Structures are given as structure tokens and as C-alpha cells.
Tab-separated table of C-alpha atoms and ligand atoms in Angstrom:
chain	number	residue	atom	x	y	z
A	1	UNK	CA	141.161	11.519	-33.392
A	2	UNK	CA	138.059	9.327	-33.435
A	3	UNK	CA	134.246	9.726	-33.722
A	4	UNK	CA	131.571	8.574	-31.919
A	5	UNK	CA	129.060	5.675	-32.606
A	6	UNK	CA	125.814	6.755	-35.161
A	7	UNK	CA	125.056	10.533	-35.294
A	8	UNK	CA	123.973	12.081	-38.434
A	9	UNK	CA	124.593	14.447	-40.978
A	10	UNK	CA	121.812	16.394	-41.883
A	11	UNK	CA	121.704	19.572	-44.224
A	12	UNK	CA	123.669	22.461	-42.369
A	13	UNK	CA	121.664	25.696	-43.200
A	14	UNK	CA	124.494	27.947	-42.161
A	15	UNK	CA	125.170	29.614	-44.976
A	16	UNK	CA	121.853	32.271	-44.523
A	17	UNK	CA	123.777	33.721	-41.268
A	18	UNK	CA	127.239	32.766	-41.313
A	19	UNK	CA	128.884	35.777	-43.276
A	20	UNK	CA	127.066	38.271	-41.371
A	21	UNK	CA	128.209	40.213	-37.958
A	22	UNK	CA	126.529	40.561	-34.839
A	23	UNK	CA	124.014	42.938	-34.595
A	24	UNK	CA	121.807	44.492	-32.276
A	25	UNK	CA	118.278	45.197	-32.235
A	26	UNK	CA	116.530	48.066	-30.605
A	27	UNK	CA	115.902	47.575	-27.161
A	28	UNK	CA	112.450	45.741	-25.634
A	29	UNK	CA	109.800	47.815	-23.806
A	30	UNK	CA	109.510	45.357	-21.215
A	31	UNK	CA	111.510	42.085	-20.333
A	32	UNK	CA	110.504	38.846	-18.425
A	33	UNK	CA	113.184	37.098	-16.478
A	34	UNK	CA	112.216	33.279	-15.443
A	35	UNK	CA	113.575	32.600	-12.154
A	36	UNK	CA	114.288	29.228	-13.244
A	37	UNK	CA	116.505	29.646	-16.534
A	38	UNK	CA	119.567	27.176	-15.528
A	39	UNK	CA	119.750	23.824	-14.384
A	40	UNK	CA	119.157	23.381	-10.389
A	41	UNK	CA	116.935	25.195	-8.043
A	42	UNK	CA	115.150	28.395	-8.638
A	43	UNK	CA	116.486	31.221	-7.893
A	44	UNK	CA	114.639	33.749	-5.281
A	45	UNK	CA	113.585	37.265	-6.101
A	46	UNK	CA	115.335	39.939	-4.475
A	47	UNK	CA	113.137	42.400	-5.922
A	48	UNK	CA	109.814	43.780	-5.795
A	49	UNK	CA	106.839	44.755	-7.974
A	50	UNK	CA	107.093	48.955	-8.135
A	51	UNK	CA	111.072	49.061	-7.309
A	52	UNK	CA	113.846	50.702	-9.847
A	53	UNK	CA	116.090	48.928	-10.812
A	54	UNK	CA	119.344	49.490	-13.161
A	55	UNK	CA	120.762	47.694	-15.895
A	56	UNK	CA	123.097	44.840	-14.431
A	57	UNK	CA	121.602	44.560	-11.330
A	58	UNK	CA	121.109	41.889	-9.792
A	59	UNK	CA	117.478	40.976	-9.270
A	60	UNK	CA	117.374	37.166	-8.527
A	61	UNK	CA	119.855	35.338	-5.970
A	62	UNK	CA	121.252	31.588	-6.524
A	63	UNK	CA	118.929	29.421	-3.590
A	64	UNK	CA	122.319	27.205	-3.249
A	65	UNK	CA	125.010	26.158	-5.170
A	66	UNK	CA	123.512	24.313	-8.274
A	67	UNK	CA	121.282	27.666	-9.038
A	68	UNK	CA	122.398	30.907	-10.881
A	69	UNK	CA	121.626	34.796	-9.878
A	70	UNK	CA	119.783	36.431	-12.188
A	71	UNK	CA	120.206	40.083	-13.459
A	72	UNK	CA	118.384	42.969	-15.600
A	73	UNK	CA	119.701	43.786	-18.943
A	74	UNK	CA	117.272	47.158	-18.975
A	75	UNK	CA	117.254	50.247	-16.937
A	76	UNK	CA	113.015	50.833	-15.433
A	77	UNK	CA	110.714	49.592	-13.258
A	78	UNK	CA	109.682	46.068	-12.321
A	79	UNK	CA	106.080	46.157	-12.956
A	80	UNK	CA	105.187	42.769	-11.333
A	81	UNK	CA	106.955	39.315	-10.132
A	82	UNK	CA	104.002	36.386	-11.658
A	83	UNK	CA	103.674	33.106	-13.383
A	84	UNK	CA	104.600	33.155	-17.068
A	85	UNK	CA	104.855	30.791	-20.050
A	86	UNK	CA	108.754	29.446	-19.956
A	87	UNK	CA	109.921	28.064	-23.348
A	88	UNK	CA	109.881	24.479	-21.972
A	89	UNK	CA	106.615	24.815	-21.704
A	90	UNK	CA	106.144	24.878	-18.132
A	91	UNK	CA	104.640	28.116	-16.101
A	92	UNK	CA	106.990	29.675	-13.750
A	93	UNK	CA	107.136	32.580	-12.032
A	94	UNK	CA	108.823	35.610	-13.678
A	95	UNK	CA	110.104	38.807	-12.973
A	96	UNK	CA	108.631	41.364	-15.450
A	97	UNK	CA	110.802	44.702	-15.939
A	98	UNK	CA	109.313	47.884	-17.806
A	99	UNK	CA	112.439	49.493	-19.790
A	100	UNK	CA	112.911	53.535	-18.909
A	101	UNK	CA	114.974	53.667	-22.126
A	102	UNK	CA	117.655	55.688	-20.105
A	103	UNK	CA	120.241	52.389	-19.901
A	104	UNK	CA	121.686	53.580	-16.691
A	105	UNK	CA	124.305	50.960	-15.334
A	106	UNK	CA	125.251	50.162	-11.716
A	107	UNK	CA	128.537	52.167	-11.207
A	108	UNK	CA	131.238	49.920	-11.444
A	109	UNK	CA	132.664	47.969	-8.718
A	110	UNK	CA	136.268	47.674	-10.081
A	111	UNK	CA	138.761	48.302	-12.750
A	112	UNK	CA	139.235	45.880	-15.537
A	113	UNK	CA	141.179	42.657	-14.383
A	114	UNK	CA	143.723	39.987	-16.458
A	115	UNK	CA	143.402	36.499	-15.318
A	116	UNK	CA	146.739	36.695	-14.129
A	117	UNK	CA	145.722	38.975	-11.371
A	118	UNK	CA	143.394	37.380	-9.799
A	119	UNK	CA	143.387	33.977	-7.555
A	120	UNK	CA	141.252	31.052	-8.697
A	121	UNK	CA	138.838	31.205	-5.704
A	122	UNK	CA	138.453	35.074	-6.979
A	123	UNK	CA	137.606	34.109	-10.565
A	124	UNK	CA	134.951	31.296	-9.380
A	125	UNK	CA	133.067	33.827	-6.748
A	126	UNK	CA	132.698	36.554	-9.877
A	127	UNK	CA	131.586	33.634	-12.151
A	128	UNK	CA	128.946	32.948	-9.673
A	129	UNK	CA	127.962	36.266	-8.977
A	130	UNK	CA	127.791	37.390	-12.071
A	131	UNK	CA	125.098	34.494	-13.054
A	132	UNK	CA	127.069	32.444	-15.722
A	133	UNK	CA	125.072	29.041	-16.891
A	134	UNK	CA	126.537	26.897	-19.814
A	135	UNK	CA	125.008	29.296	-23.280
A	136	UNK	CA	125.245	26.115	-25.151
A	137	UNK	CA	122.096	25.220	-24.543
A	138	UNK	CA	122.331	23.424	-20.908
A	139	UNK	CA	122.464	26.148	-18.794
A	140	UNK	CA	124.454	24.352	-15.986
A	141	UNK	CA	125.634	26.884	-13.831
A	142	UNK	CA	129.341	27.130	-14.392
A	143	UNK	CA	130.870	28.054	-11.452
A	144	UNK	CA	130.050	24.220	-10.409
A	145	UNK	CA	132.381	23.146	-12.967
A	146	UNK	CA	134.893	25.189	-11.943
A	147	UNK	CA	135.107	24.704	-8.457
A	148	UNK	CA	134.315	20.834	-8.646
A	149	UNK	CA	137.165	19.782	-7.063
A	150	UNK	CA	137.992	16.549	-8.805
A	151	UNK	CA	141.752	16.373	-10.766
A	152	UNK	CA	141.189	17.935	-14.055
A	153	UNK	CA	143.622	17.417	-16.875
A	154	UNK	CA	142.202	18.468	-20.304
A	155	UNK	CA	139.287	22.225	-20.321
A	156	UNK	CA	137.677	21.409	-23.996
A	157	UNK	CA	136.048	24.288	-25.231
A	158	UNK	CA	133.527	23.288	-27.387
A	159	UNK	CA	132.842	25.363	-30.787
A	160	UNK	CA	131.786	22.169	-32.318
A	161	UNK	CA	127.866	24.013	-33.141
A	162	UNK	CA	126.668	21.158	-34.757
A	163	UNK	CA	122.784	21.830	-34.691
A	164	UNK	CA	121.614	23.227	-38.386
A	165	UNK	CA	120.786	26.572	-38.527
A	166	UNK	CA	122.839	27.881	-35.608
A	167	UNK	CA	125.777	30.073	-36.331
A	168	UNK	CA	125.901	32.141	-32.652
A	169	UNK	CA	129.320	30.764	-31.733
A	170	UNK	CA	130.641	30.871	-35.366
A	171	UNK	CA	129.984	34.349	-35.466
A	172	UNK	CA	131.381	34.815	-31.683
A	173	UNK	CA	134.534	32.659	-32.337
A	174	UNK	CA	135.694	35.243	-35.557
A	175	UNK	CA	134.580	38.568	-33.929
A	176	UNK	CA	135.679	37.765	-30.011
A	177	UNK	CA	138.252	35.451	-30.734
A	178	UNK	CA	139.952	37.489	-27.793
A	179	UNK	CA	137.718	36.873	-25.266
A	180	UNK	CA	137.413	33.043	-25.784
A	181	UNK	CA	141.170	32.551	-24.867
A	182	UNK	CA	141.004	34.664	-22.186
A	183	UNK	CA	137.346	33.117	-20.589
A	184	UNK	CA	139.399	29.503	-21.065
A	185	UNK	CA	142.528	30.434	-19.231
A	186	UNK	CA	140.493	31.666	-16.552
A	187	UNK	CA	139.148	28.208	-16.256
A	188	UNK	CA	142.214	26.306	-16.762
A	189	UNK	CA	143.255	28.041	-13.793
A	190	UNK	CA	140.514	27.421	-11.330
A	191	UNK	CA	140.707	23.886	-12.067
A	192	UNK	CA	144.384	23.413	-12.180
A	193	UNK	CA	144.302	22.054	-16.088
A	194	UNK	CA	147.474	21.658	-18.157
A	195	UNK	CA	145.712	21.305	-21.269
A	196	UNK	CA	143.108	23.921	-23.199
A	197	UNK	CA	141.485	22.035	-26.353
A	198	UNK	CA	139.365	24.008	-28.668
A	199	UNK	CA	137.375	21.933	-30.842
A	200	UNK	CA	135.737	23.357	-33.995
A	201	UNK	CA	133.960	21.327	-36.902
A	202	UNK	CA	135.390	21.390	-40.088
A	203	UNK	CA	132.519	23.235	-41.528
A	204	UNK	CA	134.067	26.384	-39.657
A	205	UNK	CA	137.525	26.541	-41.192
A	206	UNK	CA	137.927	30.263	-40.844
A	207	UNK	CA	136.896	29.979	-36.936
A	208	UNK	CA	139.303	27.458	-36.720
A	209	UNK	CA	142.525	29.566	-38.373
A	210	UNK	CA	141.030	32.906	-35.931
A	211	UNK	CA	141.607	30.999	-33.059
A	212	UNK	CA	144.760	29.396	-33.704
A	213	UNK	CA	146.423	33.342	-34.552
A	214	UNK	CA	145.167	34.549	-31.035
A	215	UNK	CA	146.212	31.088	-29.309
A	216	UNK	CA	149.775	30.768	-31.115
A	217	UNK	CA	151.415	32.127	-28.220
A	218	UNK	CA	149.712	29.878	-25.675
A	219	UNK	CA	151.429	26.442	-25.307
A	220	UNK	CA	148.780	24.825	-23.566
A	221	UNK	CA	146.541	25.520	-25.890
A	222	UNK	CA	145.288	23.826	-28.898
A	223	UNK	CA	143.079	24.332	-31.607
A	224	UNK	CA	141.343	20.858	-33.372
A	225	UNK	CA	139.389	20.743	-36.371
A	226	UNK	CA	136.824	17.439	-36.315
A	227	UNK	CA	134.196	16.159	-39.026
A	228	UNK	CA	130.929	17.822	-38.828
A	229	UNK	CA	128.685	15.268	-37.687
A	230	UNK	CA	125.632	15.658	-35.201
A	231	UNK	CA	124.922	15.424	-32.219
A	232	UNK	CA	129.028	16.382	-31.905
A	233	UNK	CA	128.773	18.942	-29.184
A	234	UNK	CA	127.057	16.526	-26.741
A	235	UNK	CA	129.890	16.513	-23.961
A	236	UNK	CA	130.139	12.690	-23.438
A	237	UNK	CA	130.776	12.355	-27.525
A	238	UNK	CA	133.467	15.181	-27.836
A	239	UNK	CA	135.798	13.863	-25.171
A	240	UNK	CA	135.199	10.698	-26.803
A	241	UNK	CA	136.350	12.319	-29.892
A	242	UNK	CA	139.151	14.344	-28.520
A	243	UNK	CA	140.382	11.918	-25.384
A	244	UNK	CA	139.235	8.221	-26.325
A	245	UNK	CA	137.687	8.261	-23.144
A	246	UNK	CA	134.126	7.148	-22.609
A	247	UNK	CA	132.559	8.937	-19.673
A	248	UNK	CA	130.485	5.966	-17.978
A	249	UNK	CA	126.627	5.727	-17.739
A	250	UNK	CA	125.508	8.323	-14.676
A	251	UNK	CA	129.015	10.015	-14.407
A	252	UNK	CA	130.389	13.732	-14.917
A	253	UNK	CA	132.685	14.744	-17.074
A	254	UNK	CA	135.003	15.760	-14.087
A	255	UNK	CA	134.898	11.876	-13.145
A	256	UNK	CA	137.489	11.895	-16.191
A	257	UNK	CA	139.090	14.323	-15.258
A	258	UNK	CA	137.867	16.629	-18.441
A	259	UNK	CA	135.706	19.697	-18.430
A	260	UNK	CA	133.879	20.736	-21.503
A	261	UNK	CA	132.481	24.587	-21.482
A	262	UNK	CA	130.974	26.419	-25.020
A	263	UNK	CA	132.899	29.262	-26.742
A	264	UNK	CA	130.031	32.051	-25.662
A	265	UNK	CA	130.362	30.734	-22.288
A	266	UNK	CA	133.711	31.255	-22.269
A	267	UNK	CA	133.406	34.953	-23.787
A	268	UNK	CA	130.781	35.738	-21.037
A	269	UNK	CA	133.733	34.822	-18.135
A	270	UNK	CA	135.722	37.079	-20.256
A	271	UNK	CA	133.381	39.947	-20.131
A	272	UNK	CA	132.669	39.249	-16.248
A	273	UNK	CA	136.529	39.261	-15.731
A	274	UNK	CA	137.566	42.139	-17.664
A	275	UNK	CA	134.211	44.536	-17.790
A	276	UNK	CA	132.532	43.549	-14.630
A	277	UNK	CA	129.303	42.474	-16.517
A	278	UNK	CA	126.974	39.972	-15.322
A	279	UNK	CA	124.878	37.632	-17.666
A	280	UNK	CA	122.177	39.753	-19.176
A	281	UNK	CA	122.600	39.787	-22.850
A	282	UNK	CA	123.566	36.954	-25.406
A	283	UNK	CA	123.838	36.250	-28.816
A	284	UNK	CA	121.335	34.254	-30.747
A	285	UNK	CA	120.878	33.284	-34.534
A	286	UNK	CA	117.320	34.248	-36.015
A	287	UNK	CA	117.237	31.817	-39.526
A	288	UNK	CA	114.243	29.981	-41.011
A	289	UNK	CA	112.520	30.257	-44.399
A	290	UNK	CA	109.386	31.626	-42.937
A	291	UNK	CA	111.994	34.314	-42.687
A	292	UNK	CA	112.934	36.779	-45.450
A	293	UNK	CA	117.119	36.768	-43.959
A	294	UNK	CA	118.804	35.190	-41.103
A	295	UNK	CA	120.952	37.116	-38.601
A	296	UNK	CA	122.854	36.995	-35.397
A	297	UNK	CA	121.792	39.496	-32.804
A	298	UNK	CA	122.872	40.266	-29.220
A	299	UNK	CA	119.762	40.509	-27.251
A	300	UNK	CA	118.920	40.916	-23.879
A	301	UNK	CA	118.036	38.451	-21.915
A	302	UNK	CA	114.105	38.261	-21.120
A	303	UNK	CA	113.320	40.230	-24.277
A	304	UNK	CA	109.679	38.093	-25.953
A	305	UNK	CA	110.733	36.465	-28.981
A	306	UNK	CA	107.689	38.826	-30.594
A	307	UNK	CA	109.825	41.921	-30.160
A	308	UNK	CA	112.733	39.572	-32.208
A	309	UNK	CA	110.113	38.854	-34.964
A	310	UNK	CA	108.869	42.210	-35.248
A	311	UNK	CA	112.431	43.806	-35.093
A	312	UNK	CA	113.771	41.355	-37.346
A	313	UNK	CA	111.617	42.539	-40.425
A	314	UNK	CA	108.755	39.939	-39.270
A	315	UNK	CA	107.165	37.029	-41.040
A	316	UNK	CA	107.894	36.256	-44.809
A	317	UNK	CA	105.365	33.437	-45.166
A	318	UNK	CA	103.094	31.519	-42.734
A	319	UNK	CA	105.692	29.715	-40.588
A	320	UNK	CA	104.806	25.684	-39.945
A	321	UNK	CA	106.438	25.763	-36.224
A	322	UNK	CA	108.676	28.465	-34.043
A	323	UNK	CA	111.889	26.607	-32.153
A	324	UNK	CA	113.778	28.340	-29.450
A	325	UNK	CA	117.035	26.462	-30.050
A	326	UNK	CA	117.924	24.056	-33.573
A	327	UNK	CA	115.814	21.903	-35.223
A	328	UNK	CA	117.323	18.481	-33.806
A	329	UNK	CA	116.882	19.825	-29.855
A	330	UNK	CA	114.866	23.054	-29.579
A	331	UNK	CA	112.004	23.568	-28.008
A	332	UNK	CA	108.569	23.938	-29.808
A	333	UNK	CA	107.195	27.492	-29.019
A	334	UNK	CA	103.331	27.693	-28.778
A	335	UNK	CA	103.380	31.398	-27.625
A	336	UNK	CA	105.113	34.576	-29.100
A	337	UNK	CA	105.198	35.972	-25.367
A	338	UNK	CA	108.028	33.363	-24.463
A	339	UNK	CA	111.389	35.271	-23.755
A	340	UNK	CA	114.951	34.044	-24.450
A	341	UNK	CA	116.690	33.026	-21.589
A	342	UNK	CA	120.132	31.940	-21.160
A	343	UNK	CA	120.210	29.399	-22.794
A	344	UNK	CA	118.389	29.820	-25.704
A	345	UNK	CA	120.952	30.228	-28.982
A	346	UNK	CA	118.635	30.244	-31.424
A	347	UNK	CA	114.890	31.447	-32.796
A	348	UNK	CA	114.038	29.717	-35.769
A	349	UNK	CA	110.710	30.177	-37.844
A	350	UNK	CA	110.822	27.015	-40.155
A	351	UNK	CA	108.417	26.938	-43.102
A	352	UNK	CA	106.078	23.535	-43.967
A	353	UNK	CA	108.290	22.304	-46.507
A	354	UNK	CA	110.959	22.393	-43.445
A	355	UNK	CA	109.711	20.880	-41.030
A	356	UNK	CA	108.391	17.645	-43.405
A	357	UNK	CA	105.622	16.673	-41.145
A	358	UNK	CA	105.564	12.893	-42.779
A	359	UNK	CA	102.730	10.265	-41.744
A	360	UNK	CA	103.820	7.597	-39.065
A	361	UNK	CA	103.991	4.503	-40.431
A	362	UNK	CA	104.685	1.511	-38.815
A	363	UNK	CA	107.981	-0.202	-37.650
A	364	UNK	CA	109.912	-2.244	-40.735
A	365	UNK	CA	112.729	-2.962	-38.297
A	366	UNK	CA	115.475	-1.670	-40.510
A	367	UNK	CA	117.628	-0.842	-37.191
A	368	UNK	CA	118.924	2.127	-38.720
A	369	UNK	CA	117.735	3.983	-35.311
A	370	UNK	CA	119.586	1.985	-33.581
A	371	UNK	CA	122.887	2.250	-36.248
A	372	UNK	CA	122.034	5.969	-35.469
A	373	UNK	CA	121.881	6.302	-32.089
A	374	UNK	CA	125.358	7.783	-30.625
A	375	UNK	CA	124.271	6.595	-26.572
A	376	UNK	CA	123.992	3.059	-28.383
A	377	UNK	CA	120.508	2.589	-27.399
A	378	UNK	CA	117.937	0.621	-28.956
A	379	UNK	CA	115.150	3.628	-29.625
A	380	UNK	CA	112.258	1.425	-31.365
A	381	UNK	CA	112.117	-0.642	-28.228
A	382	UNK	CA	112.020	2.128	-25.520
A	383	UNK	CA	108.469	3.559	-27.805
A	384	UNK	CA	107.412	0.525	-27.759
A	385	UNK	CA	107.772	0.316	-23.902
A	386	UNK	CA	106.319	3.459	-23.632
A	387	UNK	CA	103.772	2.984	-25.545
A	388	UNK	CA	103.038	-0.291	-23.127
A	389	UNK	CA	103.729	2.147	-19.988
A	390	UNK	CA	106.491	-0.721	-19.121
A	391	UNK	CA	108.478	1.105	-17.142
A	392	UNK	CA	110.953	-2.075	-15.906
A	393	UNK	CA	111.330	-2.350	-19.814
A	394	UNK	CA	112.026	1.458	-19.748
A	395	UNK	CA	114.934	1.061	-16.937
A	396	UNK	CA	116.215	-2.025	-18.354
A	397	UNK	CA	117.227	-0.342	-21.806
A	398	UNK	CA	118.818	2.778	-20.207
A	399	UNK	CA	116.563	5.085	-20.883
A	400	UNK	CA	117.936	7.516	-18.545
A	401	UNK	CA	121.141	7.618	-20.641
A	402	UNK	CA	119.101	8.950	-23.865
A	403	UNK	CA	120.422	12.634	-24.495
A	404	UNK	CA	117.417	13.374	-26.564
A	405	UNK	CA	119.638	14.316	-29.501
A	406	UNK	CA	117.063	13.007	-32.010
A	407	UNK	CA	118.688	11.408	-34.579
A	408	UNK	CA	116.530	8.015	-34.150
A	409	UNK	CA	113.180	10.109	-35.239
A	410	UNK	CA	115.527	11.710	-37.908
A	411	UNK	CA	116.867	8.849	-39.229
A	412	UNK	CA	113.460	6.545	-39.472
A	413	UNK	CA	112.206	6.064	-42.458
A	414	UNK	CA	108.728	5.288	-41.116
A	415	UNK	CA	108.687	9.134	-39.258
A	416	UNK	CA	107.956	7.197	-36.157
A	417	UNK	CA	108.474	9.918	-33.355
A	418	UNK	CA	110.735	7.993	-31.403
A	419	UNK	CA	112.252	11.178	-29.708
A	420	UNK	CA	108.566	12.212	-28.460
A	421	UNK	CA	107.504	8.596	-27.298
A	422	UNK	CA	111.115	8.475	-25.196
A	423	UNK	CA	110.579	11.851	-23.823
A	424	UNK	CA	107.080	10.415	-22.896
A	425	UNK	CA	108.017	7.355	-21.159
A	426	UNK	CA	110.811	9.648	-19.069
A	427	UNK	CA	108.453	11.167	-17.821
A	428	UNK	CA	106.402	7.862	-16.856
A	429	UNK	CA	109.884	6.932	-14.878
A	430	UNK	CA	109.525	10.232	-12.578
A	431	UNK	CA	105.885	9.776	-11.953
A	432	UNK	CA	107.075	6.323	-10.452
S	501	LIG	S1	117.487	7.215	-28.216
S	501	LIG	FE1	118.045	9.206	-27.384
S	501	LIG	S2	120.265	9.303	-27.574
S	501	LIG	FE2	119.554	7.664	-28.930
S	501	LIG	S3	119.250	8.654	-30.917
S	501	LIG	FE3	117.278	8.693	-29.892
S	501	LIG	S4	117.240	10.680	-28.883
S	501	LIG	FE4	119.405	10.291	-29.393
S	502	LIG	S1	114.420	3.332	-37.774
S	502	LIG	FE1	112.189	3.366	-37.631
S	502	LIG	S2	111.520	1.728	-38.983
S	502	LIG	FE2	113.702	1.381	-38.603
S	502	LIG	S3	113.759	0.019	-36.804
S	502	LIG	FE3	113.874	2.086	-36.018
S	502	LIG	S4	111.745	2.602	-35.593
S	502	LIG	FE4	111.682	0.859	-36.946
């Protein structure tokens, strides 16, 4: 086994959600679904504003392949289809559904299925259907990966969950063990793999001894322990890890002939499989010290992080900033009316003292963003070329291949927001 170049180790913060299982809140009154909540197109509304609609239905269709359907978690009314906050940030149009509290479900279509009997084209068209993006945080609709039609060797399921804070897949991989073996096989066989790798940290030594008692039977399959080091889960860094390969600058992981899916992804094929169910709920870890406890809940999809807060026991102290997501990649919330969507794994409320909100000072050249930086960029010179608005600079030191894991602004000792001046000067390169 190797590691990757740089990465960092900062303080876990498991330990306030780890030992405790799954709950779930009470319902939402109301839920907002973004038609945009995956990467790729928008999807289109199939519904409209005054129509019933039942809980896994589907109220949003893919608009081509790289897009994802969309479904209601709730039983009620949708009340009206307009633009709404998205966590990103951006304003897109939503689908807003008023809960009738009666949780009626669409009768089922089928009885539940094994893997074994059903064909690969069979397991991709219900992955589709039922809506099912990457939950690690990408969102990339997953029946692209497994219908991509390149040779695939090695499926690496990734249970690395290196971001502080987060615990969602711990708490997935001891309770649904199950259903992560099961959601792998089915894509080892729609892609033709001989190989299943599970890869764990070594922070999660119980997750890693669950999954090895319901895989023991399973030749293919193996279950791999690696250091806990950040940004681990990145795709390009685990099959590094795992494989030795290094997946070249602009290509997939297919190009390698590896696919890398998350655990929860892998229990929501399961569920889609076996139950029928489409995407509409998933599990996210609410931690923070503005928080009194930390907790993994199963929520519905769309529900406003507000009705998480309140249901949660709400506010201890004043919180400094709200992140949908862990510290090192979420997304800065500037509304309580934002909902989670698919991929969101995580609501944190982190106190002043967390967040250490240092002065910038300036540049000593100490390198140690660069010695930190797993894409082995050089991060002090793409701010500086954004803060020049060079974009041939920008190009010329790869800043497409920056992954935005963060670990240059965490690793600085002068606080320079490096992460925030490279996000800026992306977005320079699109305006080109
Ligand atoms: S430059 Fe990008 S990839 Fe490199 S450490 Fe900074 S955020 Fe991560
Ligand atoms: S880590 Fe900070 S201080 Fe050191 S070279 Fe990079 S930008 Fe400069």
C-alpha cells in the first residue's frame, strides 16, 4: 500500500457522533427539492404547483444522461415550483412540497430482487430511475459509472470519510453492513469487475472488522484498512493508494480501468434493488460545538436545515459559521432556509474558537503549501495569479487540476486563503 503526496492530518472530531445509531427526526412540514442537486444538467419538473403527489414519486426527470430524476420523500401537495437559495449559493429553481403527514407510498412495482436475478442492463436502468448520485459529496449520477463502458478491473468502495466531523458512513458501514456488499456486487456486475476493494481508514477499526464478517464469504472481495490522512477519499488519491496507479491530469477513473463509489451510495443501490426505493432520504451527521450533542439522522431529502436545528435540540451557543458538508470542503451556509440535498453528508454549526478566523498575513515562502498539496500544485503562486487576474499564469500551473481539498489554506501559517483566491481565479478561467 502507498499514500499519496502532502495531505494533512487535522484533529478528527468523531468521537461526539461515532458511538451513536441512526436516528430519525420528525418529519418536515414542507420540503424543497433543487432541480439541480447532482452533477450535469438540470433535471425538468414533471410536476405542477396544486398536484398530489406521494412519497417516492417521482417528480423531476433526468434532461439526458449526465442528470438524475428527482423524487418526494413526503406524502402532500406541491405548493409551488420557484427559484430558491441552493447551498452552493446559487438560486435555482425548486420544487416546494407541503407534507399531508399521511406518508402514503406509491404501491409497489415489484417484489424484492437479489442481484443475482437480475441482468446488468436491469440493475443500471433502476439505478437511473431511481435517481442515485454519488452521497459522498459529488453527486455524479451513478448510473454513468456503471454503464461507462470502458474495461473495468478493480470497484473501490470508498469508506475512507476522511473530512473531521463526519461519521454518516461510519455509522452506515456498522448498522447496514448488509446492504454495502450487496449495492457493490451489483456494480461489480454491471461493469464486469473481478475485484471489490473496500477501503476504510484506520480510525474506523470496528467498520473495518463489520465488513470483513459479512464479506468473508465473497472471494472477490476485500476489505483494506489505510492511514487516516486527508483529503484520502478524493478518488484520484485512493486508487493511488490502493492500485499505484496515477489517474492522469483531465482523465476518469474508468480510463484506469477502476471505479470508486461511497459506502451510502452503495447502500442506496441496495435499497433500490431490494425495496424498490428511489433516492429521497439520506443520512447526515449534525456535530459542532455551537451544538449541545452530535448525531446521525436519516432525513429526507429537501427538508431546510432549520427544521434539523430546531429538531435537533437547537443552538447551544452563538455559532461562528453553518457548513453543509466538513470543515475542509463544505459549503458556507448564509441562510437557514437551504435544504439538504443529495449530497450533502453533513450540517455542522462550528463555534468561534472552531473556526480560528486568524489575520492574513503575508507570504514567508515556507512552501509548506506546496509540501501539502496532494495534486502537487504550487498554491501560493495560483493566489498570486489571481490576485493579478493572470489567467495564462492560471492555466500554466494547472489550476484546473486543484480538487479544492484545502489543505494549502490549512496548512499556512500566514492564514492566507489560498483555497478562496483559487476558487476565485477558476472562476476568472470560465468567464474567459
Ligand atoms: S491547491 Fe487545490 S488541490 Fe492543492 S492543496 Fe490547495 S485546494 Fe488542495
Ligand atoms: S504556506 Fe503560506 S506562507 Fe508558506 S509559502 Fe504557502 S502561502 Fe506562503
Amino acid at each position: 500500500l502507498r499514500t499519496f503526496h502532502g495531505g494533512v492530518n487535522p484533529i478528527d472530531n468523531k468521537k461526539q457522533s461515532r458511538y451513536f445509531k441512526i436516528e430519525e427526526l420528525a418529519p418536515p412540514s414542507f420540503v424543497v427539492l433543487p432541480l439541480s442537486q447532482h452533477i450535469g444538467v438540470k433535471a425538468n419538473s414533471i410536476v405542477t404547483a396544486g398536484q398530489s403527489v406521494l412519497c417516492g414519486q417521482k417528480v423531476a426527470e433526468a434532461n439526458g444522461n449526465i442528470s438524475a430524476n428527482i423524487h418526494s420523500p413526503i406524502s402532500g401537495l406541491v405548493e409551488k415550483i420557484s427559484l430558491h437559495l441552493h447551498p452552493n449559493g446559487s438560486i435555482v429553481e425548486s420544487i416546494f412540497i407541503k407534507n399531508d403527514f399521511k406518508n402514503t407510498t406509491l404501491p409497489k412495482s415489484s417484489s424484492k430482487k437479489n442481484v443475482s436475478d437480475l441482468t446488468a442492463t436491469e440493475i443500471v436502468s433502476a439505478v437511473r430511475e431511481a435517481g442515485i448520485v454519488g452521497l459522498g459529496g459529488a453527486a455524479f449520477p451513478t448510473h454513468v459509472k456503471l454503464s461507462c463502458g470502458k474495461p473495468i478491473k478493480t470497484i473501490i468502495i470508498n469508506g475512507t470519510e476522511c473530512e473531521p466531523y463526519l461519521t454518516a458512513d461510519y455509522r452506515i458501514m456498522l448498522e447496514y453492513p448488509e446492504k454495502i456488499i450487496m449495492g457493490a456486487l451489483a456494480i461489480s456486475k454491471c461493469t464486469g469487475a473481478t475485484e471489490v476493494i473496500i477501503v476504510v481508514e484506520d480510525n474506523k477499526k470496528e467498520a473495518v472488522e463489520t465488513l470483513k464478517q459479512y464479506a468473508s464469504a465473497l472471494p472477490s472481495f476485500k476489505i483494506v484498512s489505510l492511514p487516516s490522512k486527508y483529503p484520502q477519499g478524493s478518488e484520484k488519491h485512493i486508487i493511488y493508494a490502493i492500485k499505484g496507479i496515477e489517474v492522469p491530469p483531465g482523465a476518469l477513473p474508468s480510463d484506469v480501468g477502476c471505479i470508486v463509489d461511497n459506502v451510502s451510495t452503495c447502500a442506496a443501490i441496495c435499497d433500490c434493488l431490494e425495496m424498490g426505493y428511489p433516492l429521497t432520504h439520506r443520512v447526515i451527521t449534525v456535530s459542532g460545538g455551537a451544538f449541545s450533542h452530535a448525531q446521525d439522522y436519516r432525513v429526507p431529502i429537501g427538508t431546510p436545515i432549520s427544521h434539523i436545528i430546531e429538531q435537533h435540540g437547537g443552538f447551544a451557543s452563538s455559532p461562528n459559521r453553518i457548513l453543509l458538508g466538513g470543515p475542509m470542503m463544505g459549503l458556507a451556509q448564509v441562510s437557514l432556509d437551504v435544504p439538504v440535498i443529495k449530497g450533502t453528508n453533513g450540517l455542522l454549526a462550528l463555534t468561534e474558537k472552531e473556526v480560528k478566523k486568524d489575520r492574513e498575513t503575508a507570504c514567508i515562502r515556507c512552501g509548506r503549501c506546496v509540501d501539502g498539496c496532494p495534486m502537487r500544485l504550487r498554491p501560493i503562486n495560483l493566489a498570486n495569479y489571481t490576485k493579478r487576474a493572470n489567467t495564462e499564469g492560471l492555466k500554466s500551473e494547472n489550476i484546473v487540476d486543484c480538487i479544492e481539498c484545502g489543505c494549502c489554506s490549512y496548512t499556512c501559517p500566514a492564514k492566507i486563503h489560498l483555497l478562496q483566491w483559487i476558487k476565485t481565479g477558476k472562476g476568472m478561467l470560465h468567464k474567459v
